[in-house]
Coordinates of C-alpha atoms and ligand atoms in Angstrom, one line a residue:
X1 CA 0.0 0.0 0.0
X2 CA 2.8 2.3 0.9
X3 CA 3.9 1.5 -3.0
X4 CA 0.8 3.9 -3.5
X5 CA 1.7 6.8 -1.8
X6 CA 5.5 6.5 -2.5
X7 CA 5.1 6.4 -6.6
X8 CA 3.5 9.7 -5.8
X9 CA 6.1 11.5 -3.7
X10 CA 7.2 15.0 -4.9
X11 CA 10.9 14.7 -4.5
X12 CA 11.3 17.9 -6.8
X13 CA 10.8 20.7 -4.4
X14 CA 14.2 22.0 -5.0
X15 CA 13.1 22.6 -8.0
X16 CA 12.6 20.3 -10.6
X17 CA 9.1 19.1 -12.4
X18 CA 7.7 16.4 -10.9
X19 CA 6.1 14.0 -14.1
X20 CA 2.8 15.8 -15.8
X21 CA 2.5 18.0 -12.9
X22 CA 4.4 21.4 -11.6
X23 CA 5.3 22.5 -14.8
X24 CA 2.2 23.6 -15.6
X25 CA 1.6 25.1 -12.1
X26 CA 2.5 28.7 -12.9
X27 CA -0.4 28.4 -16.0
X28 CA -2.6 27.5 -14.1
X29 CA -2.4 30.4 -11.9
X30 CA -1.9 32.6 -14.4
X31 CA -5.5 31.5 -15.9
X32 CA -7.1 31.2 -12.6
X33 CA -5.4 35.1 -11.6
X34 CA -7.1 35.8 -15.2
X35 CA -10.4 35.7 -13.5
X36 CA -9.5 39.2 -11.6
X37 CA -9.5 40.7 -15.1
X38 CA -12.6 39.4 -16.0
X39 CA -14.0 40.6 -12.4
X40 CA -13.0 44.3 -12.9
X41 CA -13.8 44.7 -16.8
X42 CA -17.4 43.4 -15.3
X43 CA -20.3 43.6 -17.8
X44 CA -17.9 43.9 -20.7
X45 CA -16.2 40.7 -19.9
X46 CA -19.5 38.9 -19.2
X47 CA -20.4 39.9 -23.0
X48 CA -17.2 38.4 -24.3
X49 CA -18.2 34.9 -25.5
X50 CA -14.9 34.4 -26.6
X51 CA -13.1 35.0 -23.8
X52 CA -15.1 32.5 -21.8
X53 CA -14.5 29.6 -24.1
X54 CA -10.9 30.3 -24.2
X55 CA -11.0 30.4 -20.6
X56 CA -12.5 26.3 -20.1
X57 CA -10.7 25.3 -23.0
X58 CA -7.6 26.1 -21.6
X59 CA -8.2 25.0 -18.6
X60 CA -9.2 21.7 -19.8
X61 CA -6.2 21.5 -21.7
X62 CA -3.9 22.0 -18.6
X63 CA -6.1 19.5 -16.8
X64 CA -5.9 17.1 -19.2
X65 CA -2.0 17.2 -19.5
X66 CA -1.7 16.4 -15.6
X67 CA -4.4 13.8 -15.9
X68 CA -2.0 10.9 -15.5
X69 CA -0.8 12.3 -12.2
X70 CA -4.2 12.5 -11.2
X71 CA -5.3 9.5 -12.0
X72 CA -2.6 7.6 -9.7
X73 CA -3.9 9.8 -7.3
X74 CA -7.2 8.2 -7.6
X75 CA -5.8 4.8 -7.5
X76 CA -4.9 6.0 -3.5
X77 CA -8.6 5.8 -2.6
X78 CA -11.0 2.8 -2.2
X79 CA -13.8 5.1 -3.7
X80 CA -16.6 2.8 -5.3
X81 CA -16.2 3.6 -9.1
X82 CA -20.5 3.4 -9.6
X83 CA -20.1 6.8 -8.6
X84 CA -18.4 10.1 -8.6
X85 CA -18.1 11.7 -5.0
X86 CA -18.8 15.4 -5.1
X87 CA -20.2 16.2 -2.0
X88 CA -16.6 16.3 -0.1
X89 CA -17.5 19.0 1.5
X90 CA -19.6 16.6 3.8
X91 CA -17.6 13.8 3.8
X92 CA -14.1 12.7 2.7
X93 CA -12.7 9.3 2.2
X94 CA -9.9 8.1 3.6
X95 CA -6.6 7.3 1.4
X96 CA -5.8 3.4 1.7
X97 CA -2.6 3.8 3.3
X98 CA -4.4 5.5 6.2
X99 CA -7.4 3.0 5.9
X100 CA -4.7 0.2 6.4
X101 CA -2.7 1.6 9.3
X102 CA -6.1 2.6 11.1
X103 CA -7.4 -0.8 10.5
X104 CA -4.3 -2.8 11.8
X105 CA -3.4 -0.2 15.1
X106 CA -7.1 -0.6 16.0
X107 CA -6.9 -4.6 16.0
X108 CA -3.5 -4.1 17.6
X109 CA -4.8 -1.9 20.4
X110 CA -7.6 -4.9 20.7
X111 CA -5.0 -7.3 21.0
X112 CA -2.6 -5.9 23.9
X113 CA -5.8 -3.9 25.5
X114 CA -4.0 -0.7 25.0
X115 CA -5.2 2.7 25.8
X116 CA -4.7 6.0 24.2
X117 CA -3.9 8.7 27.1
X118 CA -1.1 11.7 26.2
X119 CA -1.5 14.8 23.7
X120 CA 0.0 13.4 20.5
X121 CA 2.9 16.0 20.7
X122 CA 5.1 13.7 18.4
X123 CA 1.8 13.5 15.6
X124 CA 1.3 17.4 16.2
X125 CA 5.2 17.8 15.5
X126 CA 4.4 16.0 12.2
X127 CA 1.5 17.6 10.8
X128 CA 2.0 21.2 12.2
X129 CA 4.7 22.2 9.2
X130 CA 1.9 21.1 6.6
X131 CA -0.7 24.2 8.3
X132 CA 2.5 26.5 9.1
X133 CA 2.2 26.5 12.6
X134 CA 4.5 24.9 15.7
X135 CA 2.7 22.1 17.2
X136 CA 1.7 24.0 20.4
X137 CA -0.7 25.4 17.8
X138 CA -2.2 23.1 16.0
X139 CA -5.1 20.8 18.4
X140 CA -6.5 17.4 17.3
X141 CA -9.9 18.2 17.7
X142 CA -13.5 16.0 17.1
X143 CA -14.2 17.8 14.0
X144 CA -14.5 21.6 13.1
X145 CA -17.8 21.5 15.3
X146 CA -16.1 20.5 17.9
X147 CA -13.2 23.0 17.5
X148 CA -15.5 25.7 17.2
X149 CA -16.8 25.1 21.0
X150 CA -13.2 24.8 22.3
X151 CA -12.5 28.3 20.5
X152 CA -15.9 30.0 21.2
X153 CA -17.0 28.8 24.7
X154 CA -13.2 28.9 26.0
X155 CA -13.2 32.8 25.7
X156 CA -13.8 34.9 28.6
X157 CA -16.8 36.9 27.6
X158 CA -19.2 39.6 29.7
X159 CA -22.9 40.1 29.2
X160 CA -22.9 43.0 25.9
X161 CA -19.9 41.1 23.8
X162 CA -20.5 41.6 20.3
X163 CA -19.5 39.1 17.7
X164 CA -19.8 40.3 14.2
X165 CA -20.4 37.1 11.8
X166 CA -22.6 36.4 9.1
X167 CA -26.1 35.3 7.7
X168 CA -24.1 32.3 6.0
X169 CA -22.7 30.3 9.3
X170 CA -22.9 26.6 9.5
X171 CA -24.7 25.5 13.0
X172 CA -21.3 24.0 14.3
X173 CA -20.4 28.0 14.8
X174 CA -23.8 28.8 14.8
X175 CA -24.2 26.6 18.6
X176 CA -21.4 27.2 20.3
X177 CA -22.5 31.5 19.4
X178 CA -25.7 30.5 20.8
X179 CA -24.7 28.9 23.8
X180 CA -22.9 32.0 24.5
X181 CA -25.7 34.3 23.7
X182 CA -27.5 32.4 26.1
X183 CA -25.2 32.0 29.3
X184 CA -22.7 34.9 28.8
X185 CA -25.0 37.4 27.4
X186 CA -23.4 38.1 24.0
X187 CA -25.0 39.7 21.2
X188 CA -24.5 38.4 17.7
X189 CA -24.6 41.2 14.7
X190 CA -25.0 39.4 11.5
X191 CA -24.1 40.8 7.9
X192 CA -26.0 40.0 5.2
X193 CA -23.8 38.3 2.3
X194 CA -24.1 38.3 -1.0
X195 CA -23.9 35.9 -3.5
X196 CA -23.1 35.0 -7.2
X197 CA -19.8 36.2 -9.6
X198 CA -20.5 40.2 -9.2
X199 CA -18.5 40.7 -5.6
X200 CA -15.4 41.2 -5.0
X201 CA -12.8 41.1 -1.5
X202 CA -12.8 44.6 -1.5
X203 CA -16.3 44.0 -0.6
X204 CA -15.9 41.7 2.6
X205 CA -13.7 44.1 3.9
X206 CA -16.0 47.3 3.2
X207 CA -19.3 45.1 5.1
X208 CA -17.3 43.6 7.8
X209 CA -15.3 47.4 8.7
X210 CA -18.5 49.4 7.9
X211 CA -20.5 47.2 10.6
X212 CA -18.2 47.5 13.2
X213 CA -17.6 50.9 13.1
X214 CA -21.4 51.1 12.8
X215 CA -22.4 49.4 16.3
X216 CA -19.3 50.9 17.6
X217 CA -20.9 54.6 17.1
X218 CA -24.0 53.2 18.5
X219 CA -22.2 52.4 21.6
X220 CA -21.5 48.4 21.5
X221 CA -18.5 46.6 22.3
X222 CA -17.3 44.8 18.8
X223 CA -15.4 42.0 20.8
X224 CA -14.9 39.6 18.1
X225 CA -15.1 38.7 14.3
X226 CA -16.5 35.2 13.2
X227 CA -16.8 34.0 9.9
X228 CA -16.4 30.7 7.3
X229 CA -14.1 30.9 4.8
X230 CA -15.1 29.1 2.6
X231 CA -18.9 29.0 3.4
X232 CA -20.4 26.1 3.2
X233 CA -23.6 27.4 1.3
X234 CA -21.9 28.9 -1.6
X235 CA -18.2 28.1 -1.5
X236 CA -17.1 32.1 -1.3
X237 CA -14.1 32.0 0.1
X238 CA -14.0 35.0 2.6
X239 CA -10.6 36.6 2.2
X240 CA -9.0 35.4 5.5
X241 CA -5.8 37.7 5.2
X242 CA -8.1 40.8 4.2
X243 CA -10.3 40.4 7.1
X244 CA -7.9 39.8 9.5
X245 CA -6.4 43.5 8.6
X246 CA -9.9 44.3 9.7
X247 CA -10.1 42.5 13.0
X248 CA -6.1 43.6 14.0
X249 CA -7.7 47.3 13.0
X250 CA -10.2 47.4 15.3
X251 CA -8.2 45.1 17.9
X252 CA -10.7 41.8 17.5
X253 CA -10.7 37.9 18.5
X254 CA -10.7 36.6 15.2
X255 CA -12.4 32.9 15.0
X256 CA -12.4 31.4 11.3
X257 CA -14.7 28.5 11.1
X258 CA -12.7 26.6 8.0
X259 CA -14.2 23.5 8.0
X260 CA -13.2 23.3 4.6
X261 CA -9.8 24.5 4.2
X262 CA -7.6 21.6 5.4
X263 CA -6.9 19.1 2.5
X264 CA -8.6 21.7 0.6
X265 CA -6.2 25.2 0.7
X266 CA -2.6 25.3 1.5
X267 CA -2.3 28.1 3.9
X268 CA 0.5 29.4 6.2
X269 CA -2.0 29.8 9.5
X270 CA 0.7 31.4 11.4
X271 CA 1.9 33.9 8.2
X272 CA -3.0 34.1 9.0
X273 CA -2.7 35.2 12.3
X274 CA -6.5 34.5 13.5
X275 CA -6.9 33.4 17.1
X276 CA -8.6 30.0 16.2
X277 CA -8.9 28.4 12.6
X278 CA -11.2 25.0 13.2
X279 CA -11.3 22.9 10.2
X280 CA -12.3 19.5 9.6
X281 CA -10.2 16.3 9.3
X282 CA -12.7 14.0 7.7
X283 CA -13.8 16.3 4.7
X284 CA -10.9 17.4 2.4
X285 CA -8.3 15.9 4.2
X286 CA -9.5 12.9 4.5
X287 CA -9.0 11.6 7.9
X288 CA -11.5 9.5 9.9
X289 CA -14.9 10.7 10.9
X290 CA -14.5 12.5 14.3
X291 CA -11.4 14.2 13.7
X292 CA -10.6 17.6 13.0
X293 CA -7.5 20.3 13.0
X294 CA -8.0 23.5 15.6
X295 CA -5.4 26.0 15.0
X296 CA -5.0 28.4 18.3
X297 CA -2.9 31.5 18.0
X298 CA -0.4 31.0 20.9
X299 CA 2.2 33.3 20.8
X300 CA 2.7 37.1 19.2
X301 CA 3.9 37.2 15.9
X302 CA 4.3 40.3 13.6
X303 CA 1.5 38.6 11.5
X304 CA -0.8 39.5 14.5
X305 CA 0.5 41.6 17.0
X306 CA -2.4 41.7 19.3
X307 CA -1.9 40.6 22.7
X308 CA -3.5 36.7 22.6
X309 CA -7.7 37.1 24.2
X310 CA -8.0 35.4 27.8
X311 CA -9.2 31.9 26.8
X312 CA -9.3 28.8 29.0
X313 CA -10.0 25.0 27.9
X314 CA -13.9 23.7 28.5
X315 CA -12.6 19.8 26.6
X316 CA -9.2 18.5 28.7
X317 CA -7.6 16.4 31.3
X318 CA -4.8 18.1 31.5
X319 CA -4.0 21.8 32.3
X320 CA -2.9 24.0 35.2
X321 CA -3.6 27.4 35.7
X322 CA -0.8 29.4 33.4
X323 CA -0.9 33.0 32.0
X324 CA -0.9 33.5 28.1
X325 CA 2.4 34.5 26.6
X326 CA 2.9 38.2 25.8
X327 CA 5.4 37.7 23.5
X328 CA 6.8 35.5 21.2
X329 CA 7.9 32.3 23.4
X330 CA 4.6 30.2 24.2
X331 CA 3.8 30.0 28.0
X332 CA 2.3 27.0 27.7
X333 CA 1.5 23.9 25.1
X334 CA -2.6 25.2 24.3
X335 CA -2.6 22.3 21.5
X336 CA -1.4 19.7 24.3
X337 CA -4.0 20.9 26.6
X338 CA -6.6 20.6 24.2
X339 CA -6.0 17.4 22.2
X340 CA -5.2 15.7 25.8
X341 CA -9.0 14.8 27.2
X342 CA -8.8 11.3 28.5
X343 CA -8.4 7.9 26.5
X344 CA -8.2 9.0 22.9
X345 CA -8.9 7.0 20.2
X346 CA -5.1 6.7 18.8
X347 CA -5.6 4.9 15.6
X348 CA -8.3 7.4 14.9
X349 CA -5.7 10.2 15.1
X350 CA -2.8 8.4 13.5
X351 CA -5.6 7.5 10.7
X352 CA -5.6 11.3 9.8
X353 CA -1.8 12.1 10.9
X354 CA -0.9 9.0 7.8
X355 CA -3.8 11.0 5.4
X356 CA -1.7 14.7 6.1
X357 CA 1.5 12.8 5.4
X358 CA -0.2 11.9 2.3
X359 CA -0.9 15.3 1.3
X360 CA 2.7 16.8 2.4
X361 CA 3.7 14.3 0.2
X362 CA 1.7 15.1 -3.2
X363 CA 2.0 18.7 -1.9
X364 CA -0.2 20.6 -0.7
X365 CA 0.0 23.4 -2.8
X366 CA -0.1 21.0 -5.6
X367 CA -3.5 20.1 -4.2
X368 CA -4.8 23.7 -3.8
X369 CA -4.0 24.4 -7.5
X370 CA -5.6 21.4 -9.3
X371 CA -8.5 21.7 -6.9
X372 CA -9.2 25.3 -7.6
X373 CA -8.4 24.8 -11.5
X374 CA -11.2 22.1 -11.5
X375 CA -13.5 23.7 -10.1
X376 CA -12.7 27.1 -12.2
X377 CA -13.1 24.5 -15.1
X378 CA -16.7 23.5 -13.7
X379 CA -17.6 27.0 -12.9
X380 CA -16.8 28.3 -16.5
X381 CA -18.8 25.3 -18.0
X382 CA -22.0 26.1 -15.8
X383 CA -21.4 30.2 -16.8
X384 CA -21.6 28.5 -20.6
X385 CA -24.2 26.5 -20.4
X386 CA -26.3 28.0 -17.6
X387 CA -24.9 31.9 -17.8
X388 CA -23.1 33.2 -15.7
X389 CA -26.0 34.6 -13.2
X390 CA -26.8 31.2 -12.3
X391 CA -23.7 30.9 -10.3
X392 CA -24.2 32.0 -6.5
X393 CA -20.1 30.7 -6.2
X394 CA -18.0 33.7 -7.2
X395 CA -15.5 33.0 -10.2
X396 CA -13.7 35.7 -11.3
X397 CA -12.0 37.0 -8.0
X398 CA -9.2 34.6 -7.2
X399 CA -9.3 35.6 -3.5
X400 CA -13.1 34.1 -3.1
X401 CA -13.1 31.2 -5.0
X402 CA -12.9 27.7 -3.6
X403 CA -13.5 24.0 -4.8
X404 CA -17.4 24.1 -3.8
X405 CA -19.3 25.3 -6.9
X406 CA -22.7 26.3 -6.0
X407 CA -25.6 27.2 -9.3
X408 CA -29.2 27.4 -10.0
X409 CA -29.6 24.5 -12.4
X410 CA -33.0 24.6 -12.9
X411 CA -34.9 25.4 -16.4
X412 CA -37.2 27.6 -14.8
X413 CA -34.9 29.8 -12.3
X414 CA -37.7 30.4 -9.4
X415 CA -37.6 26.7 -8.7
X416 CA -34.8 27.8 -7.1
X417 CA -37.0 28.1 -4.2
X418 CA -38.7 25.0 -4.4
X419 CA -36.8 23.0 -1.8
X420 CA -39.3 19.5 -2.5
X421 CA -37.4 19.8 -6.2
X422 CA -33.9 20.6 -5.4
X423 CA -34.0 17.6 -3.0
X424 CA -35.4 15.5 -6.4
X425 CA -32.4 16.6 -8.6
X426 CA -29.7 15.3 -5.8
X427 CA -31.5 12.3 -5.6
X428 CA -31.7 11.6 -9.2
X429 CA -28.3 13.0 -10.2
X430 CA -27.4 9.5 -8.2
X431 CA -30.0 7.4 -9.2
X432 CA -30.7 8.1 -12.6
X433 CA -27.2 8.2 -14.4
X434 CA -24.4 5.8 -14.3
X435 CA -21.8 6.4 -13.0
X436 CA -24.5 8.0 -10.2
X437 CA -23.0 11.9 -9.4
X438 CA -23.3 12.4 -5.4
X439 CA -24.0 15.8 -4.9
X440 CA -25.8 17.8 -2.0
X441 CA -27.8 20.9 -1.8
X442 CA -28.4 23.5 0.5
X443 CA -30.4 26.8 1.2
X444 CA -29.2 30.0 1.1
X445 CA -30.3 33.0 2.3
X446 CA -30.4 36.0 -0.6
X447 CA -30.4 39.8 -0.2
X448 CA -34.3 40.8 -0.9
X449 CA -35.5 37.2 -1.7
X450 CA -38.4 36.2 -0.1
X451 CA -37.7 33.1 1.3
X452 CA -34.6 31.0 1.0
X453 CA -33.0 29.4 -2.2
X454 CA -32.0 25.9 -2.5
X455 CA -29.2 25.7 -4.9
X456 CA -27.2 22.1 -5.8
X457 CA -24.0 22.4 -4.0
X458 CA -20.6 20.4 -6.2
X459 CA -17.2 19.5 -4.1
X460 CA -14.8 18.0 -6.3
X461 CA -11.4 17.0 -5.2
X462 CA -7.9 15.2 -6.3
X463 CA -9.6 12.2 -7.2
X464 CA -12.3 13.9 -9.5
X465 CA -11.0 14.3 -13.7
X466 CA -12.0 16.6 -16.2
X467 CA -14.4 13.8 -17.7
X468 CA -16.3 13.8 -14.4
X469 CA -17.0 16.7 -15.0
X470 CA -17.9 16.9 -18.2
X471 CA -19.9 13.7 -17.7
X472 CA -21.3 15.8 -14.6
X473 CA -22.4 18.7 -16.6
X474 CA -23.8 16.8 -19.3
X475 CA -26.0 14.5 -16.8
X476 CA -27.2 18.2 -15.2
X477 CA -28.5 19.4 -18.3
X478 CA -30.2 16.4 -18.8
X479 CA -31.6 15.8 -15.9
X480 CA -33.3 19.7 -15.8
X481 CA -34.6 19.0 -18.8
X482 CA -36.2 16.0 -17.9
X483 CA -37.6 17.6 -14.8
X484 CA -39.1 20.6 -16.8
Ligands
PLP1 C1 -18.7 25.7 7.3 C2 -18.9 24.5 8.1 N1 -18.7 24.6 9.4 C3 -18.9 23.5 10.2 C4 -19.3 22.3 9.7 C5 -19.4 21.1 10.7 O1 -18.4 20.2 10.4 P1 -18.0 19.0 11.3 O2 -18.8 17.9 10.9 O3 -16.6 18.8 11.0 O4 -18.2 19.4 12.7 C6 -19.5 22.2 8.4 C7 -19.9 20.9 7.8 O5 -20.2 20.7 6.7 C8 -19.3 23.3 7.5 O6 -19.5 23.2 6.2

């Protein structure tokens, strides 16, 4: 099994191509950065047929030259082949090399009766390079639900605390904000967000300042910024490095809740400088179900110099009473603390530790691009086929785009709002087609709709091609025909 991952190892980082891959790395992001272009010639770039086709087709060429690469990548995963999984951004699937090693320490553990107490410093040591971070900051966590009640409920609030998030939270912020609301006495201030190819990052960081300073004239104490980047309704990725300027300007916690970005986006988390990033293990990275990655800011860097918030652990069997570091030298191991709650399930863990070695290996930036070029390539093909206004994903700014694709796919747009019917096209996008396409949908709040919109929500990931996708698009314009 190792054979697998091994075949696939990028021993070219000092700099030459690994096979059918980095060379084209620099095109791609010169054709995914061409999307900026598009987004501020606006209307006159939406006229230009031509430029749109160019656009796919060249992306589809650069796909199609990696697609060997790709391919062994697929041969990593058990994935039944009956169907295409596109919904990743609920679930991943575990690599068999991590399948393997979590199936054999598991009957090992059975075996000798072990049992799983510590704070996995040595696996922390090991993935931590992979999110940037030293391994006092980065937690093994449940999942980014999970990670989201460490960050939210371990704060130190008083009654008049205001959060400023969004209308386009997932309920694993959403509770913990709630419990708080409810015991501490927070208020929550929501922004509205928009949705579709017409926004830009400029934009986040104009509705997010202009709020603030809003409740701040009106006499409220703006403690804290909370938002999902990406969302998980329609994939906009909400520019962490731009709003963080925000929250260092007006002196803010900053909690990201990036379910989605581990597996899915390479970033430096310390270069980020939030306070807490939760993300997910077991979507786009892979790992078993009940895992996830909580990155705490822990010491002062010149990425965020704001002193670190009073916070204290609400999950852990292990901690005593420390003050937070003031400079740059960590007091204390937060990650330890956190991670370290009684008997943990140590295959589990090692499970997604094997999945991130995984990724280091491909590369992680490797990862990033092919995901965000696929999904550009999908996003293009919709704007063709659909136009471009059926799109509530942006595409054209490369600081808000992610691998979920979110459209409108019906023939008549206001079904949009007919849940009953968007539930029917997931369900026969599976059923009726072979290979069956599993894809998800979801409702999203619009500015000036009347009720909510239930758009068809498409992950794809390192082990989808370019003729998944095709062979994705052409089964959703048949199937909305079909459906009328
Ligand atoms: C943005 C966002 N936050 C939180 C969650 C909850 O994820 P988990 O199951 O890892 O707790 C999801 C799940 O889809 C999500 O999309």
């Amino acid at each position: 099994m190792q054979k697998d991952t091994t075949a696939l190892i990028d021993t070219n980082t000092a700099g030459s191509a690994p096979a059918h891959w980095s060379r084209n790395r620099r095109d791609f992001l010169r054709i995914l950065g061409s999307g900026a272009l598009a987004a501020t010639l606006g209307p006159l770039a939406g006229c230009s047929d031509g430029h749109a086709a160019s656009r796919t087709e060249e992306l589809r060429n650069l796909l199609l030259a990696d697609e060997g690469f790709w391919r062994d990548v697929n041969a990593m995963f058990t994935l039944n082949p009956a169907k295409r999984f596109m919904n990743i951004g609920t679930a991943g699937s575990m690599p068999k090399v991590a399948l393997d090693l979590f199936d054999s320490e598991n009957r090992a553990r059975a075996i000798e009766s072990m049992s799983g107490y510590g704070n996995l410093l040595a696996e922390r040591t090991q993935v931590a390079p992979g999110f940037g971070v030293d391994p006092d900051e980065l937690a093994f966590s449940a999942n980014t639900s999970s990670g989201m009640c460490h960050a939210i409920l371990g704060l130190q609030w008083n009654p008049g605390d205001v959060v400023v998030t969004t209308n386009h939270e997932h309920g694993g912020g959403e509770t913990p904000l709630a419990i708080a609301v409810a015991r501490y006495g927070i208020e929550v201030s929501r922004i509205p967000l928009p949705v579709g190819n017409a926004q830009s990052a400029q934009l986040y960081v104009s509705l997010f300042d202009q709020r603030i300073r809003e409740l701040r004239t009106q006499g409220k104490r703006v403690r804290a910024m909370m938002f999902s980047a990406p969302t998980y309704k329609t994939g906009t990725m909400l520019p962490i490095a731009e709003l963080m300027e925000v929250a260092k300007a007006h002196e803010l916690i900053s909690i990201v809740d990036g379910a989605h970005l581990p597996g899915m986006m390479a970033y430096n988390y310390a270069d980020l400088g939030m306070d807490f990033m939760s993300g997910a293990g077991h979507k786009w990275q892979c790992g078993p179900g009940s895992t996830g990655i909580l990155i705490v800011r822990n010491k002062i860097r010149a990425s965020n110099p704001l002193p670190l918030p009073a916070w204290y652990p609400i999950h852990t069997s292990s901690w005593t009473p420390r003050a937070r570091t003031t400079n740059g030298t960590a007091t204390w191991d937060v990650a330890a603390t956190i991670t370290s709650c009684g008997s943990l399930h140590t295959p589990m863990f090692h499970g997604l530790v094997s999945s991130c070695g995984v990724w280091d290996q491909i590369g992680r930036k490797k990862i990033e691009t092919y995901d965000l070029a696929l999904s550009a390539y999908l996003k293009e093909r919709i704007a063709e086929i659909w136009g471009v206004d059926r799109l509530y994903s942006p595409k054209d700014d490369p600081k808000l785009v992610s691998a979920v694709t979110s459209f409108n796919p019906f023939n008549n747009a206001n079904d949009v709002l007919n849940s009953a019917k968007s539930g029917e096209f997931v369900t026969r996008m599976l059923s009726d087609y072979s290979p069956g396409f599993v894809i998800r949908n979801v409702n999203v709040p619009v500015i000036g709709a009347p009720s909510d919109h239930y758009v068809i929500r498409i992950s794809t990931h390192l082990w989808t091609s370019v003729d998944d996708i095709d062979k994705l698009v052409a089964a959703m314009d048949d199937l909305r025909r079909k459906m009328g």
